[in-house]
mmCIF file of C-alpha atoms in Angstrom:
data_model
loop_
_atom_site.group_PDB
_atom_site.id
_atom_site.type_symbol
_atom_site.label_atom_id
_atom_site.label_comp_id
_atom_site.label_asym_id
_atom_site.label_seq_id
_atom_site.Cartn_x
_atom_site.Cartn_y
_atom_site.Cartn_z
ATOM 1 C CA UNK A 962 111.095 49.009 63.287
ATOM 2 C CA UNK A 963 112.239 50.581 60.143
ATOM 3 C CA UNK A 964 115.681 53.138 60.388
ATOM 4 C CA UNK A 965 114.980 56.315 58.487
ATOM 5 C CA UNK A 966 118.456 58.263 57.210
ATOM 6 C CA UNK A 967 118.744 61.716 59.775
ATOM 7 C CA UNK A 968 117.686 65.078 57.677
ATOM 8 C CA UNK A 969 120.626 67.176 56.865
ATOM 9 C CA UNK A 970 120.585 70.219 58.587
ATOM 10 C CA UNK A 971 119.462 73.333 56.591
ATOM 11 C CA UNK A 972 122.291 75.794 56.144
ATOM 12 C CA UNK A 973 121.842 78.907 57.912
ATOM 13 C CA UNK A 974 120.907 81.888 55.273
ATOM 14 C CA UNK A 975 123.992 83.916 54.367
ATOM 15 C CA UNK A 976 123.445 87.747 55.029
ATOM 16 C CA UNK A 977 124.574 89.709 52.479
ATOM 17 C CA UNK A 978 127.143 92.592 53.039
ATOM 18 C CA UNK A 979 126.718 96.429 51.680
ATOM 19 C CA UNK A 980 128.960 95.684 48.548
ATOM 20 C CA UNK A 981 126.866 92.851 47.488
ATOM 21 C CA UNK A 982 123.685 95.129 48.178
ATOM 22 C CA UNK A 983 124.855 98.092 46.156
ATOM 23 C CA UNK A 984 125.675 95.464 42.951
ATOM 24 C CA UNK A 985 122.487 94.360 43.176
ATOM 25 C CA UNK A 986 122.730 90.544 43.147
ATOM 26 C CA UNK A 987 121.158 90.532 46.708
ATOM 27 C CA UNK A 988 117.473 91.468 47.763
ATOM 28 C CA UNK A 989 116.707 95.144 48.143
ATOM 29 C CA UNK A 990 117.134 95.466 52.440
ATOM 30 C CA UNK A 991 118.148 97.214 55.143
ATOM 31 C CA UNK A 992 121.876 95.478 55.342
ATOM 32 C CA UNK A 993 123.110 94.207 59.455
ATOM 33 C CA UNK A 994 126.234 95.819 58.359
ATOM 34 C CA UNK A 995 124.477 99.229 57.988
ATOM 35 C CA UNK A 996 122.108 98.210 61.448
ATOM 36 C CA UNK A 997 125.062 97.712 63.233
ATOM 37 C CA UNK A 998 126.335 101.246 62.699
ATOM 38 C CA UNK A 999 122.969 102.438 63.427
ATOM 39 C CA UNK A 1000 122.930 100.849 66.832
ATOM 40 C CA UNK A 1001 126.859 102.369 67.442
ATOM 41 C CA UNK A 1002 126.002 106.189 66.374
ATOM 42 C CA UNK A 1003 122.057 106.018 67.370
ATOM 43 C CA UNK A 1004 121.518 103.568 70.813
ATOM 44 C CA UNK A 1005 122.378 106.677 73.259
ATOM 45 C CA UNK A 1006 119.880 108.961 71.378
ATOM 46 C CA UNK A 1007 117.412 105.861 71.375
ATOM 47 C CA UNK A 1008 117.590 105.112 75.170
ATOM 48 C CA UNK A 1009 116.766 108.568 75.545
ATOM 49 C CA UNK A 1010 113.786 108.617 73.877
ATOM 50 C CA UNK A 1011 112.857 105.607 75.868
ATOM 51 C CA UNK A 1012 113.743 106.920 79.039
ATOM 52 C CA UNK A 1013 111.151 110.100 78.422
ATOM 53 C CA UNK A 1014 108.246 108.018 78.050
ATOM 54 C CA UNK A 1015 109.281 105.213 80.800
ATOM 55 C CA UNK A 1016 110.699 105.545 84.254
ATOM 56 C CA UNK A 1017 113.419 103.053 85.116
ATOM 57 C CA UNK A 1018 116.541 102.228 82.897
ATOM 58 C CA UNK A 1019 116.001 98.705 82.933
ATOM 59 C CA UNK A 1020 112.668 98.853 81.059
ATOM 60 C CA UNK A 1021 114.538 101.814 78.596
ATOM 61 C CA UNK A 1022 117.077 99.315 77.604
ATOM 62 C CA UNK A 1023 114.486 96.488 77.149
ATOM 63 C CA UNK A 1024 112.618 98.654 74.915
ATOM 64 C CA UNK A 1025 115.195 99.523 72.533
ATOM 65 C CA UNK A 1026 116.966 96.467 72.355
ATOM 66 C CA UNK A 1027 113.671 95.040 71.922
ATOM 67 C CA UNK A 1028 113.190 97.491 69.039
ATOM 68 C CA UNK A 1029 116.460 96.658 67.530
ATOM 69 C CA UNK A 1030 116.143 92.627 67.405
ATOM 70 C CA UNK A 1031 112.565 93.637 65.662
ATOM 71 C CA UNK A 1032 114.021 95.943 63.025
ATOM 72 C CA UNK A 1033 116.690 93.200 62.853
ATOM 73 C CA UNK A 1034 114.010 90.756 61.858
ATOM 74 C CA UNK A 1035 112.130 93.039 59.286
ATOM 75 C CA UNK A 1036 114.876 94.558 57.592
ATOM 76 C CA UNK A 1037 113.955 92.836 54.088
ATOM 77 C CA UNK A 1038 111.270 95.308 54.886
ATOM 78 C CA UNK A 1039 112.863 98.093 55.177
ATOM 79 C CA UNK A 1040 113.446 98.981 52.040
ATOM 80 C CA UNK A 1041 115.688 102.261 52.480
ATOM 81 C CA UNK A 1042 118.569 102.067 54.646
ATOM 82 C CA UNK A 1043 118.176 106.174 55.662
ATOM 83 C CA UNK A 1044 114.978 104.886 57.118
ATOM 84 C CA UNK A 1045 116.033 102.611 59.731
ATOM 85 C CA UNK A 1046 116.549 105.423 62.255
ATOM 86 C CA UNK A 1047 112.763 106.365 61.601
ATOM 87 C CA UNK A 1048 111.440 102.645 61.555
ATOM 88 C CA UNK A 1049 113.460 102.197 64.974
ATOM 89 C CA UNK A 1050 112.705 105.510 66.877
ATOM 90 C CA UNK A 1051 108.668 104.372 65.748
ATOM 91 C CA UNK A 1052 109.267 100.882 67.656
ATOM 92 C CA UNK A 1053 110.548 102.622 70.848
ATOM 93 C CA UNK A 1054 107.549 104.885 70.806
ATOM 94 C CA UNK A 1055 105.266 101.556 70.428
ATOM 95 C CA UNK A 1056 107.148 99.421 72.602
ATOM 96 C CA UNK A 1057 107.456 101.933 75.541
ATOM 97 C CA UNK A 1058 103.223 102.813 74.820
ATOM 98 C CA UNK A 1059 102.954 98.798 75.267
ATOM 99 C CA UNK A 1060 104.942 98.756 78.213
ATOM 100 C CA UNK A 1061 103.251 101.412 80.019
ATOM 101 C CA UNK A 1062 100.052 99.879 79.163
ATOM 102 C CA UNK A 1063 101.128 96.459 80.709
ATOM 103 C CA UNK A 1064 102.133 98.359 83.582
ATOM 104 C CA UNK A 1065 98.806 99.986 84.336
ATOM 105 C CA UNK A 1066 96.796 96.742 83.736
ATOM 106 C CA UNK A 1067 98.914 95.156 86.407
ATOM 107 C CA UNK A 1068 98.038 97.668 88.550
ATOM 108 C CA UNK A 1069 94.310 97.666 87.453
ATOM 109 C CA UNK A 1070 94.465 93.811 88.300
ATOM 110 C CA UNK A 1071 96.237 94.128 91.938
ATOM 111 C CA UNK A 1072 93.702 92.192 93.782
ATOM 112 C CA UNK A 1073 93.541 94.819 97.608
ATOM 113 C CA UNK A 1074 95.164 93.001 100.249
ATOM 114 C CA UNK A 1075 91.891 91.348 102.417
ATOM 115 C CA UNK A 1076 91.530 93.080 105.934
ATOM 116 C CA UNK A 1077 92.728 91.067 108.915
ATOM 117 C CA UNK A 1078 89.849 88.646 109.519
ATOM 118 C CA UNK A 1079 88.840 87.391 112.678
ATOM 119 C CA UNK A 1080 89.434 83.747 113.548
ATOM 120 C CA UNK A 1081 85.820 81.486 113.886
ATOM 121 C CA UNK A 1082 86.941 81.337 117.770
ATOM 122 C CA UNK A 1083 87.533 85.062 118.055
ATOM 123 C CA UNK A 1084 83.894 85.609 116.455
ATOM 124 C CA UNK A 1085 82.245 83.313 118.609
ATOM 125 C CA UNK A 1086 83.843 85.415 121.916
ATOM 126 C CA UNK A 1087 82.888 88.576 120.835
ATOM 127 C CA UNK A 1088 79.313 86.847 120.287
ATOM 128 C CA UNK A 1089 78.881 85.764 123.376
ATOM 129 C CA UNK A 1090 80.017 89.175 124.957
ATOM 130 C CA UNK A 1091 77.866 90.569 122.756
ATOM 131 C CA UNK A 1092 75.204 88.400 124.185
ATOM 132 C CA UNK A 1093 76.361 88.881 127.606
ATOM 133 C CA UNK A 1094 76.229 92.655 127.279
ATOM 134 C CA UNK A 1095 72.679 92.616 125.459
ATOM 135 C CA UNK A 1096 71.455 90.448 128.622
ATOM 136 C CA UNK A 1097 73.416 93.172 131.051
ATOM 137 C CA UNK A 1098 71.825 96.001 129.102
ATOM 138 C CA UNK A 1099 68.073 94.224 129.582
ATOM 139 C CA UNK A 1100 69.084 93.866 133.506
ATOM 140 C CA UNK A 1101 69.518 98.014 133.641
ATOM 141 C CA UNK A 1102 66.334 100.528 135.141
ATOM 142 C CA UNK A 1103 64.466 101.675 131.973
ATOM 143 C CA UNK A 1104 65.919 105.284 132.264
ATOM 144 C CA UNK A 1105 69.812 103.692 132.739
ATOM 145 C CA UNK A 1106 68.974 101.725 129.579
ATOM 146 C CA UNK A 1107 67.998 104.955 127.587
ATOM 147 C CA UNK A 1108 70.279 107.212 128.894
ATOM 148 C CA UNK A 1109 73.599 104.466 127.969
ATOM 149 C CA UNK A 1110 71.988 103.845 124.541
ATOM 150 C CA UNK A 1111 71.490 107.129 123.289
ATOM 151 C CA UNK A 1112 75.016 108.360 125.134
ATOM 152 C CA UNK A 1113 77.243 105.453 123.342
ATOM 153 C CA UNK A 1114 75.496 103.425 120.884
ATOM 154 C CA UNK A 1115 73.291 106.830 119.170
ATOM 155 C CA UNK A 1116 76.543 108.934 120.386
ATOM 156 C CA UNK A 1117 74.801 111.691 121.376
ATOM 157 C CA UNK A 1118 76.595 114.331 124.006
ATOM 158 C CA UNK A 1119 75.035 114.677 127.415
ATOM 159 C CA UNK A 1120 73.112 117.270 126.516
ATOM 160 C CA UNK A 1121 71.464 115.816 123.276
ATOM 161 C CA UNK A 1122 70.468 112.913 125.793
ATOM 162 C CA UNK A 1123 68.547 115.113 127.831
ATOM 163 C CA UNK A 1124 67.093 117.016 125.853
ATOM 164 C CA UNK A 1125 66.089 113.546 123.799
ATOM 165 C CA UNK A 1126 64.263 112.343 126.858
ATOM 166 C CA UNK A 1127 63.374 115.722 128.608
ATOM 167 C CA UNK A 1128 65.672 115.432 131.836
ATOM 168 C CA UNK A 1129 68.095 117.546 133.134
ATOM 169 C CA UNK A 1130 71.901 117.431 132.523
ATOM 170 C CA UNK A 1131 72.376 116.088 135.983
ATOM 171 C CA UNK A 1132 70.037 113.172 135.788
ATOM 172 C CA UNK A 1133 71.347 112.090 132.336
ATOM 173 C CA UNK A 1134 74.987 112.511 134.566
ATOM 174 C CA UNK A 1135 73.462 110.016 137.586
ATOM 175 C CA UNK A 1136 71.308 107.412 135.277
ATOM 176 C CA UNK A 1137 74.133 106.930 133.150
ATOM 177 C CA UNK A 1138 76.840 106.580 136.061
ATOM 178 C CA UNK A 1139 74.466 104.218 137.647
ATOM 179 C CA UNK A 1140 74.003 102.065 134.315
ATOM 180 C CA UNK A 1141 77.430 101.874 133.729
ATOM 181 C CA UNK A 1142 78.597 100.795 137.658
ATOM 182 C CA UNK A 1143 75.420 98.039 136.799
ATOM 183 C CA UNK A 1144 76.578 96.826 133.888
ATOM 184 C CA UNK A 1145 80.430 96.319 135.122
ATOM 185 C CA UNK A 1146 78.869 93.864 137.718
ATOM 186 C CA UNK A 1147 76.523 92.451 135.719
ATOM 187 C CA UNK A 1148 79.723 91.385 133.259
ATOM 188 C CA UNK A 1149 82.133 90.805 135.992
ATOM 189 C CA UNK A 1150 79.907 88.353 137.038
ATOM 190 C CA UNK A 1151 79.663 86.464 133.795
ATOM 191 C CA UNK A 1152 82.949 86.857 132.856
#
């Protein structure tokens, strides 16, 4: 197996200080010297702005340190130093719009919590008192049967009942007392 010599390292790029910018032997740039006392004299006034378009602190200070470190990487960009302050306050405003978007898609996306589902063994009891019941219902007088449906499975009043099947108050009263005292023996019986 053939030994290759290790790379040397590449030396870091030096950053060049405001005295070296102003002679003019250096690329035309926002200096870290001059970002530096930007983030001193402007961070306050910065987290400010952040925390009027977000909510919590946390996600102000994200958002303009955020802004910083990318300001940071672009200053070759930025040509004039007097504009840093602009170029910065613009990132908040983008970074806290990007935030709150992220925020609002995660809330878009919240899958709803499922209702409580019955177990297979708790739908197979209520089908067979379902089945139970239907059977009851089929063992009641005709006039029991109607009266009980149309009182609590239509949920009709007493009165809507009887006038439904053109008997009086009282009968709808006695059928449906009747049908009910049935039905508690018919499903005591199964039970």
């Amino acid at each position: 197996m053939p030994v290759t010599a290790p790379m040397r390292a590449a030396r870091p790029a030096r950053i060049p200080n405001q005295r070296e910018a102003a002679d003019g032997t250096t690329a035309v740039g926002t200096t870290v010297d001059h970002l530096t006392e930007t983030y001193r004299a402007h961070y306050r006034s910065l987290l400010g702005l952040a925390a009027l378009l977000l909510d919590d602190t946390a996600s102000c200070e994200d958002v303009v340190q955020e802004a910083f470190i990318r300001v940071h990487s672009a200053r070759k960009r930025v040509r004039d130093p007097e504009k840093t302050l602009a170029y910065l306050r613009q990132t908040v405003v983008n970074l806290s719009r990007s935030a709150l978007r992220r925020r609002i898609l995660g809330l878009k996306l919240l899958t709803k919590p499922m209702p409580d589902m019955a177990s297979a063994e708790e739908g197979a009891y209520d089908q067979l008192e379902r089945d139970s019941l239907i059977k009851a219902m089929k063992g009641l007088q005709r006039r029991q049967r109607e009266v009980l449906v149309l009182r609590y499975f239509a949920d009709m009043t007493e009165a809507q009942v009887a006038e439904t099947l053109g008997i009086s108050l009282g009968s709808v009263k006695a059928y449906g007392s009747r049908g009910i005292a049935a039905l508690r023996t018919a499903m005591g019986a199964t039970a």
